[in-house]
Amino acid sequence: MKSEVKILKLFDAHVHLRHDNSRILQEVVIPTAKVCKYAVIMPNTSPPTISHNDVVWYRDQILFFSKQYPDFNPLMMIKMESNCDPELIRSVKNVGAIGTKSYPEGVTTNSSKGLAEEVINNPPQNLLDCWEEQSKNGMISSWHGEMPKSFVMDGEKDFLPFISWLANQYPKLKIILEHISTADAVDLILNKNPHNNIAATITYHHLILTLDDVLKHNIYPHNYCKPVVKTPRDREFLVKAVLSGHPNFFLGSDSAPHCVKAKENCWGCAGIYSSPVLVQGLAEFFDSHDALDKMENFTSIYGARFYGLPLWEESITLIRKRFSVFAPFNEFGFTPFRVAHDFGWGLKDD
Ligand code: DOR
Ligand code: ZN
C-alpha cells in the first residue's frame, strides 16, 4: 500500500476565480495557485472577459493576488459571444489568450448573453470565421455543452450532435467538452471522434456524486452545479473513462465559488467550490480504485498535452494523513466541497 504519491503540479483545465469583487479572487485563487502549475481561467466573470484589455487586466489581477506562488501560470480564455469575429480572436491571441469558451444562453452562471439555441443550430458566418481562425492558429474551442431548451437531464446529450458537427467541419480545431456528466459524452469521445480533435474535462465532483447527493433526502445546495450530477450509470462511465487512462479525458475542476448567501438561497447558484480539497479528494478517489499511478496523467499531463504545452518540473507530494475543511464563519464566505469530510490524504507540506 502506497503511503506517498508525488505528482507534477496540476494542470487544472477549468477554474472560476471571479473578479467582480477582488476579495473573492484574493481568497479563492490561493488553493488553486498552491497546487497548480497551470489553470485555465473561465471568462464568465461579471462583467465577462471578452476583450484583449479584459484578458490583460484579469491576468494581472490573478498574478497579483497569487504572487506568493510564483510558479503558478493562469491561462486566459475569452467568452465567445454571438458577435465574436476573427479580428477579436487575433487580438486576444496576441496578448496570450489560449482559447474561447462558449456558453449556451442561460444554462449556467453569467451565461445570459451566451449563444442562443438558434445560433448553435445555425451558426452565423462570423462564428464560422472564428473557428476557422482558431483552427489555423491552434487556439482551443471550449464548450459548456448543454442545450438551453432541453430538459435539464438531457441538455448534454442534446448538445453532442453540435460538437460532432463542429469537429467534422474543423478537423484541426482543438475542441474541449467541459465538465462532462453523462455516459453519452464519454461515448462521443471514445467512439465518435474520428479526427481525435475532441477532448473532455472531468471534475472531481462528477466522479463521486450522483443526483441523490443533491436532492434525495433534503436539498443540499453545495452539491448543486451545472451540468447537474446525474445517474449512477453516468458516474460509472466517467469513472471508467478516467481509470482507462485515455489521454482525451483530463482534469478540469470547475471549482466555482459562490458565497453562502448566494448558495443557500431559494434561487441558489450552480457551482461547487472544490479547489480547497481537490488534490486530497483526487488522491482519495484514485486510491479507492487502487489506481494512484494513474493520477498524474489525469491531473497534470494529458491536459497540458492537449493544450500543446511542454511539461514542467515542479511537483507536489501527497501523503496518507487526516485532512478536513470547514464551513466559513458567515454568509459572505465560501463553503468548500465536502465540508468536514475526513480525507485520508493531505499535502505533505501542509
Ligand atoms: O456549476 C457551475 N458553476 N457550472 C458552470 O458551468 C459555471 C459555474 C459558475 O460559474 O459558477
Ligand atoms: Zn465552469
Tab-separated table of C-alpha atoms and ligand atoms in Angstrom:
chain	number	residue	atom	x	y	z
A	1	MET	CA	0.000	0.000	0.000
A	2	LYS	CA	1.489	3.326	-1.102
A	3	SER	CA	1.836	5.884	1.649
A	4	GLU	CA	3.030	8.738	-0.511
A	5	VAL	CA	2.399	9.965	-4.042
A	6	LYS	CA	4.448	12.596	-5.832
A	7	ILE	CA	2.969	14.189	-8.940
A	8	LEU	CA	3.738	17.155	-11.166
A	9	LYS	CA	1.842	20.240	-10.078
A	10	LEU	CA	-1.615	20.253	-11.625
A	11	PHE	CA	-2.893	21.403	-14.976
A	12	ASP	CA	-6.419	22.371	-13.965
A	13	ALA	CA	-8.145	22.968	-17.283
A	14	HIS	CA	-11.229	24.708	-15.854
A	15	VAL	CA	-11.386	27.070	-12.857
A	16	HIS	CA	-13.597	30.008	-11.864
A	17	LEU	CA	-11.769	32.678	-9.877
A	18	ARG	CA	-14.262	35.576	-10.339
A	19	HIS	CA	-13.178	39.207	-10.180
A	20	ASP	CA	-16.303	41.274	-9.599
A	21	ASN	CA	-15.184	41.755	-6.029
A	22	SER	CA	-11.436	41.377	-5.617
A	23	ARG	CA	-11.940	39.997	-2.090
A	24	ILE	CA	-13.327	36.835	-3.698
A	25	LEU	CA	-10.453	36.494	-6.141
A	26	GLN	CA	-7.921	37.169	-3.394
A	27	GLU	CA	-9.321	34.287	-1.349
A	28	VAL	CA	-10.204	31.705	-3.973
A	29	VAL	CA	-7.058	31.965	-6.101
A	30	ILE	CA	-4.903	30.636	-3.252
A	31	PRO	CA	-5.896	26.948	-3.199
A	32	THR	CA	-5.556	26.811	-6.983
A	33	ALA	CA	-2.211	28.657	-7.162
A	34	LYS	CA	-0.811	26.486	-4.390
A	35	VAL	CA	-1.124	23.171	-6.250
A	36	CYS	CA	-1.307	24.123	-9.932
A	37	LYS	CA	1.369	24.911	-12.455
A	38	TYR	CA	-1.323	25.982	-14.916
A	39	ALA	CA	-5.018	26.706	-14.550
A	40	VAL	CA	-7.357	27.698	-17.343
A	41	ILE	CA	-9.410	30.609	-16.045
A	42	MET	CA	-13.051	30.798	-17.052
A	43	PRO	CA	-14.279	34.067	-18.538
A	44	ASN	CA	-17.902	34.078	-17.269
A	45	THR	CA	-16.933	36.840	-14.890
A	46	SER	CA	-19.185	39.763	-14.144
A	47	PRO	CA	-18.692	41.678	-16.432
A	48	PRO	CA	-17.476	38.974	-18.818
A	49	THR	CA	-13.906	38.629	-20.030
A	50	ILE	CA	-14.348	39.336	-23.734
A	51	SER	CA	-11.696	41.730	-24.996
A	52	HIS	CA	-7.928	41.859	-25.090
A	53	ASN	CA	-7.951	44.562	-22.382
A	54	ASP	CA	-10.080	42.309	-20.163
A	55	VAL	CA	-7.602	39.454	-20.612
A	56	VAL	CA	-4.591	41.584	-19.706
A	57	TRP	CA	-6.278	43.223	-16.720
A	58	TYR	CA	-7.722	39.982	-15.301
A	59	ARG	CA	-4.467	38.047	-15.665
A	60	ASP	CA	-2.579	40.840	-13.875
A	61	GLN	CA	-5.112	40.746	-11.046
A	62	ILE	CA	-4.736	36.981	-10.689
A	63	LEU	CA	-0.953	37.216	-10.666
A	64	PHE	CA	-1.068	39.997	-8.109
A	65	PHE	CA	-3.196	38.002	-5.682
A	66	SER	CA	-1.234	34.779	-6.194
A	67	LYS	CA	2.265	36.221	-6.008
A	68	GLN	CA	3.185	34.021	-3.071
A	69	TYR	CA	3.113	31.130	-5.598
A	70	PRO	CA	5.354	32.428	-8.407
A	71	ASP	CA	5.282	29.098	-10.326
A	72	PHE	CA	1.569	29.498	-10.972
A	73	ASN	CA	0.621	30.387	-14.529
A	74	PRO	CA	-3.003	31.328	-15.254
A	75	LEU	CA	-4.097	30.668	-18.850
A	76	MET	CA	-6.765	33.007	-20.106
A	77	MET	CA	-9.830	32.475	-22.280
A	78	ILE	CA	-12.401	34.880	-23.624
A	79	LYS	CA	-16.126	34.303	-23.566
A	80	MET	CA	-17.302	33.808	-27.134
A	81	GLU	CA	-20.462	35.816	-27.689
A	82	SER	CA	-22.503	35.712	-30.889
A	83	ASN	CA	-20.803	38.822	-32.305
A	84	CYS	CA	-17.257	37.463	-31.897
A	85	ASP	CA	-15.097	37.852	-35.022
A	86	PRO	CA	-11.656	36.719	-36.240
A	87	GLU	CA	-10.133	40.142	-35.580
A	88	LEU	CA	-11.048	39.784	-31.895
A	89	ILE	CA	-9.666	36.244	-31.878
A	90	ARG	CA	-6.342	37.511	-33.256
A	91	SER	CA	-6.180	40.411	-30.812
A	92	VAL	CA	-6.704	38.235	-27.727
A	93	LYS	CA	-4.241	35.663	-29.027
A	94	ASN	CA	-1.677	38.463	-29.241
A	95	VAL	CA	-1.998	39.061	-25.502
A	96	GLY	CA	-1.678	35.367	-24.680
A	97	ALA	CA	-5.284	34.100	-24.537
A	98	ILE	CA	-5.285	30.397	-25.341
A	99	GLY	CA	-8.868	29.953	-26.418
A	100	THR	CA	-12.535	30.789	-26.351
A	101	LYS	CA	-15.179	29.457	-24.003
A	102	SER	CA	-18.706	29.317	-25.338
A	103	TYR	CA	-21.748	29.232	-23.111
A	104	PRO	CA	-25.167	28.405	-24.480
A	105	GLU	CA	-27.602	31.064	-23.341
A	106	GLY	CA	-28.894	30.782	-19.792
A	107	VAL	CA	-27.517	27.338	-18.969
A	108	THR	CA	-25.326	28.413	-16.066
A	109	THR	CA	-23.870	31.294	-14.034
A	110	ASN	CA	-23.410	34.522	-16.031
A	111	SER	CA	-24.449	32.997	-19.338
A	112	SER	CA	-27.346	35.322	-20.102
A	113	LYS	CA	-25.503	36.690	-23.153
A	114	GLY	CA	-24.439	33.242	-24.258
A	115	LEU	CA	-25.176	31.600	-27.604
A	116	ALA	CA	-28.906	31.124	-28.243
A	117	GLU	CA	-30.114	27.666	-29.273
A	118	GLU	CA	-30.858	29.073	-32.760
A	119	VAL	CA	-27.247	30.292	-33.070
A	120	ILE	CA	-25.932	26.859	-32.084
A	121	ASN	CA	-28.220	25.176	-34.605
A	122	ASN	CA	-27.351	27.616	-37.360
A	123	PRO	CA	-24.106	29.472	-36.597
A	124	PRO	CA	-23.623	32.816	-38.354
A	125	GLN	CA	-20.706	33.441	-40.737
A	126	ASN	CA	-18.727	35.449	-38.168
A	127	LEU	CA	-18.592	32.428	-35.815
A	128	LEU	CA	-17.644	30.092	-38.671
A	129	ASP	CA	-14.809	32.508	-39.452
A	130	CYS	CA	-13.708	32.482	-35.799
A	131	TRP	CA	-13.483	28.673	-35.727
A	132	GLU	CA	-11.536	28.748	-38.997
A	133	GLU	CA	-9.125	31.266	-37.465
A	134	GLN	CA	-8.785	29.193	-34.280
A	135	SER	CA	-8.133	26.055	-36.320
A	136	LYS	CA	-5.285	27.838	-38.079
A	137	ASN	CA	-3.707	29.387	-35.011
A	138	GLY	CA	-4.030	26.411	-32.626
A	139	MET	CA	-6.443	28.036	-30.179
A	140	ILE	CA	-8.779	25.948	-28.051
A	141	SER	CA	-12.545	25.992	-28.558
A	142	SER	CA	-14.016	25.134	-25.175
A	143	TRP	CA	-17.710	24.440	-24.642
A	144	HIS	CA	-20.225	24.298	-21.849
A	145	GLY	CA	-22.183	21.547	-23.577
A	146	GLU	CA	-25.853	21.882	-22.657
A	147	MET	CA	-28.733	22.825	-24.943
A	148	PRO	CA	-30.661	25.760	-23.482
A	149	LYS	CA	-34.179	24.489	-24.223
A	150	SER	CA	-33.656	20.842	-23.237
A	151	PHE	CA	-34.870	19.156	-20.095
A	152	VAL	CA	-32.060	19.638	-17.589
A	153	MET	CA	-31.071	15.946	-17.530
A	154	ASP	CA	-30.921	15.831	-21.364
A	155	GLY	CA	-29.121	19.090	-22.131
A	156	GLU	CA	-25.699	17.499	-22.525
A	157	LYS	CA	-26.880	14.577	-24.645
A	158	ASP	CA	-28.763	17.004	-26.910
A	159	PHE	CA	-25.651	19.133	-27.340
A	160	LEU	CA	-23.461	16.320	-28.646
A	161	PRO	CA	-24.630	16.457	-32.300
A	162	PHE	CA	-23.405	20.069	-32.445
A	163	ILE	CA	-19.982	19.071	-31.074
A	164	SER	CA	-19.732	16.284	-33.662
A	165	TRP	CA	-20.663	18.708	-36.415
A	166	LEU	CA	-18.047	21.226	-35.239
A	167	ALA	CA	-15.344	18.557	-35.001
A	168	ASN	CA	-16.069	17.266	-38.514
A	169	GLN	CA	-16.298	20.723	-40.018
A	170	TYR	CA	-12.978	21.817	-38.436
A	171	PRO	CA	-10.834	18.676	-38.064
A	172	LYS	CA	-7.868	20.739	-36.857
A	173	LEU	CA	-9.817	22.697	-34.248
A	174	LYS	CA	-8.979	21.602	-30.697
A	175	ILE	CA	-12.371	21.202	-29.033
A	176	ILE	CA	-12.998	20.630	-25.332
A	177	LEU	CA	-16.318	19.497	-23.973
A	178	GLU	CA	-16.138	20.770	-20.418
A	179	HIS	CA	-17.203	19.002	-17.224
A	180	ILE	CA	-18.878	16.047	-18.911
A	181	SER	CA	-21.597	14.402	-16.872
A	182	THR	CA	-23.067	11.616	-18.997
A	183	ALA	CA	-22.322	8.195	-20.458
A	184	ASP	CA	-23.272	9.687	-23.853
A	185	ALA	CA	-20.462	12.255	-23.677
A	186	VAL	CA	-17.923	9.550	-22.775
A	187	ASP	CA	-19.152	7.526	-25.744
A	188	LEU	CA	-18.684	10.501	-28.063
A	189	ILE	CA	-15.060	10.996	-27.030
A	190	LEU	CA	-14.211	7.307	-27.273
A	191	ASN	CA	-16.217	6.158	-30.256
A	192	LYS	CA	-17.389	9.119	-32.348
A	193	ASN	CA	-14.249	11.210	-32.556
A	194	PRO	CA	-12.724	10.304	-35.962
A	195	HIS	CA	-10.359	13.290	-36.116
A	196	ASN	CA	-9.397	12.842	-32.458
A	197	ASN	CA	-9.901	16.583	-32.005
A	198	ILE	CA	-12.401	16.435	-29.118
A	199	ALA	CA	-11.274	16.051	-25.505
A	200	ALA	CA	-13.295	16.287	-22.310
A	201	THR	CA	-12.619	17.655	-18.877
A	202	ILE	CA	-13.971	15.784	-15.879
A	203	THR	CA	-14.473	17.292	-12.430
A	204	TYR	CA	-13.746	15.656	-9.107
A	205	HIS	CA	-17.364	16.152	-8.067
A	206	HIS	CA	-18.841	14.435	-11.137
A	207	LEU	CA	-16.660	11.418	-10.284
A	208	ILE	CA	-18.112	10.987	-6.819
A	209	LEU	CA	-21.653	12.426	-6.738
A	210	THR	CA	-24.994	11.457	-8.219
A	211	LEU	CA	-28.256	13.373	-8.144
A	212	ASP	CA	-29.057	11.623	-4.860
A	213	ASP	CA	-26.341	13.745	-3.237
A	214	VAL	CA	-28.149	16.918	-4.268
A	215	LEU	CA	-31.774	16.195	-3.501
A	216	LYS	CA	-32.618	12.729	-2.245
A	217	HIS	CA	-33.286	13.450	1.399
A	218	ASN	CA	-33.015	17.221	1.645
A	219	ILE	CA	-31.747	19.796	-0.803
A	220	TYR	CA	-28.010	20.186	-0.419
A	221	PRO	CA	-27.092	23.317	-2.372
A	222	HIS	CA	-23.323	22.898	-2.087
A	223	ASN	CA	-23.545	19.833	-4.351
A	224	TYR	CA	-25.573	21.710	-6.963
A	225	CYS	CA	-23.682	22.515	-10.147
A	226	LYS	CA	-24.191	22.668	-13.892
A	227	PRO	CA	-24.311	20.322	-15.633
A	228	VAL	CA	-26.114	18.704	-12.713
A	229	VAL	CA	-24.597	15.456	-11.480
A	230	LYS	CA	-26.570	12.584	-12.945
A	231	THR	CA	-27.294	8.874	-12.553
A	232	PRO	CA	-25.111	6.145	-11.027
A	233	ARG	CA	-24.644	4.741	-14.556
A	234	ASP	CA	-23.406	8.082	-15.876
A	235	ARG	CA	-20.977	8.352	-12.984
A	236	GLU	CA	-19.730	4.833	-13.647
A	237	PHE	CA	-18.906	5.785	-17.245
A	238	LEU	CA	-16.997	8.864	-16.076
A	239	VAL	CA	-15.040	6.825	-13.534
A	240	LYS	CA	-14.197	4.188	-16.154
A	241	ALA	CA	-13.092	6.884	-18.595
A	242	VAL	CA	-10.665	8.326	-16.041
A	243	LEU	CA	-9.368	4.944	-14.905
A	244	SER	CA	-8.902	3.827	-18.512
A	245	GLY	CA	-6.016	6.280	-18.770
A	246	HIS	CA	-7.292	7.578	-22.118
A	247	PRO	CA	-5.471	10.869	-22.860
A	248	ASN	CA	-8.576	12.718	-24.063
A	249	PHE	CA	-10.004	12.790	-20.527
A	250	PHE	CA	-8.309	15.161	-18.118
A	251	LEU	CA	-8.953	17.264	-15.062
A	252	GLY	CA	-10.977	20.447	-15.162
A	253	SER	CA	-12.063	21.011	-11.578
A	254	ASP	CA	-14.787	23.556	-12.406
A	255	SER	CA	-14.158	24.889	-8.935
A	256	ALA	CA	-16.849	27.576	-8.830
A	257	PRO	CA	-17.224	29.563	-5.612
A	258	HIS	CA	-20.381	31.429	-4.690
A	259	CYS	CA	-20.761	32.909	-1.228
A	260	VAL	CA	-23.000	31.084	1.241
A	261	LYS	CA	-25.660	33.757	0.821
A	262	ALA	CA	-25.878	33.032	-2.917
A	263	LYS	CA	-25.875	29.224	-2.499
A	264	GLU	CA	-28.255	28.836	0.447
A	265	ASN	CA	-30.983	30.760	-1.246
A	266	CYS	CA	-34.293	29.852	-2.896
A	267	TRP	CA	-32.694	30.811	-6.249
A	268	GLY	CA	-29.358	29.285	-5.330
A	269	CYS	CA	-26.472	29.497	-7.811
A	270	ALA	CA	-24.891	26.496	-9.521
A	271	GLY	CA	-21.278	25.881	-8.607
A	272	ILE	CA	-19.150	23.665	-6.372
A	273	TYR	CA	-16.114	25.192	-4.702
A	274	SER	CA	-13.776	22.221	-4.908
A	275	SER	CA	-10.295	23.761	-5.104
A	276	PRO	CA	-9.603	23.594	-1.319
A	277	VAL	CA	-9.989	19.792	-1.390
A	278	LEU	CA	-9.133	18.989	-4.978
A	279	VAL	CA	-5.819	17.119	-4.747
A	280	GLN	CA	-6.690	15.499	-1.438
A	281	GLY	CA	-10.024	14.297	-2.850
A	282	LEU	CA	-8.499	13.048	-6.088
A	283	ALA	CA	-5.821	11.136	-4.183
A	284	GLU	CA	-8.587	9.522	-2.137
A	285	PHE	CA	-10.525	8.739	-5.329
A	286	PHE	CA	-7.586	7.140	-7.169
A	287	ASP	CA	-6.516	5.283	-4.040
A	288	SER	CA	-10.022	3.858	-3.564
A	289	HIS	CA	-9.730	2.393	-7.083
A	290	ASP	CA	-6.211	1.168	-6.429
A	291	ALA	CA	-5.055	3.460	-9.233
A	292	LEU	CA	-2.793	6.091	-7.679
A	293	ASP	CA	-0.368	5.506	-10.536
A	294	LYS	CA	-2.992	6.958	-12.929
A	295	MET	CA	-3.438	10.189	-11.027
A	296	GLU	CA	-0.643	12.289	-12.521
A	297	ASN	CA	-1.620	11.682	-16.134
A	298	PHE	CA	-5.150	12.813	-15.376
A	299	THR	CA	-4.324	15.796	-13.156
A	300	SER	CA	-1.203	17.153	-14.831
A	301	ILE	CA	-0.054	15.618	-18.113
A	302	TYR	CA	-2.922	14.917	-20.504
A	303	GLY	CA	-4.412	18.400	-20.258
A	304	ALA	CA	-1.068	20.083	-20.909
A	305	ARG	CA	-0.520	17.778	-23.873
A	306	PHE	CA	-3.893	18.586	-25.438
A	307	TYR	CA	-3.209	22.290	-24.967
A	308	GLY	CA	0.215	21.804	-26.579
A	309	LEU	CA	2.282	22.931	-23.584
A	310	PRO	CA	5.615	21.455	-22.526
A	311	LEU	CA	5.774	19.739	-19.141
A	312	TRP	CA	7.377	21.328	-16.081
A	313	GLU	CA	9.380	20.164	-13.102
A	314	GLU	CA	7.523	21.481	-10.064
A	315	SER	CA	5.734	18.788	-8.101
A	316	ILE	CA	3.580	18.241	-5.027
A	317	THR	CA	3.608	15.292	-2.661
A	318	LEU	CA	0.564	13.791	-1.005
A	319	ILE	CA	0.759	11.516	1.984
A	320	ARG	CA	-1.709	9.464	3.949
A	321	LYS	CA	-2.924	11.740	6.711
A	322	ARG	CA	-6.105	13.228	8.065
A	323	PHE	CA	-7.327	16.337	6.303
A	324	SER	CA	-10.614	18.241	6.598
A	325	VAL	CA	-12.039	21.607	5.640
A	326	PHE	CA	-14.787	23.502	7.401
A	327	ALA	CA	-17.650	25.855	6.630
A	328	PRO	CA	-16.974	29.602	6.688
A	329	PHE	CA	-17.919	31.735	9.680
A	330	ASN	CA	-20.507	33.850	7.915
A	331	GLU	CA	-22.700	34.083	4.856
A	332	PHE	CA	-20.094	36.075	2.911
A	333	GLY	CA	-17.666	33.145	2.975
A	334	PHE	CA	-17.409	30.175	0.610
A	335	THR	CA	-18.376	26.685	1.666
A	336	PRO	CA	-15.891	24.227	0.192
A	337	PHE	CA	-16.905	20.914	-1.308
A	338	ARG	CA	-17.109	18.053	1.216
A	339	VAL	CA	-17.062	20.170	4.351
A	340	ALA	CA	-15.993	18.180	7.410
A	341	HIS	CA	-15.227	15.038	5.423
A	342	ASP	CA	-12.237	13.206	6.811
A	343	PHE	CA	-9.980	12.779	3.752
A	344	GLY	CA	-7.364	10.091	4.080
A	345	TRP	CA	-4.829	12.120	2.072
A	346	GLY	CA	-3.220	15.523	2.555
A	347	LEU	CA	-0.347	17.583	1.215
A	348	LYS	CA	2.960	16.614	2.747
A	349	ASP	CA	3.984	20.241	3.251
A	350	ASP	CA	0.744	21.407	4.915
B	1	DOR	O1	-21.719	24.739	-11.659
B	1	DOR	C1	-21.234	25.571	-12.396
B	1	DOR	N1	-20.824	26.767	-11.949
B	1	DOR	N2	-21.128	25.276	-13.693
B	1	DOR	C2	-20.739	26.190	-14.585
B	1	DOR	O2	-20.720	25.891	-15.743
B	1	DOR	C3	-20.427	27.585	-14.160
B	1	DOR	C4	-20.070	27.643	-12.761
B	1	DOR	C5	-20.033	29.046	-12.195
B	1	DOR	O3	-19.526	29.955	-12.855
B	1	DOR	O4	-20.490	29.233	-11.087
B	2	ZN	ZN	-17.254	26.101	-15.186
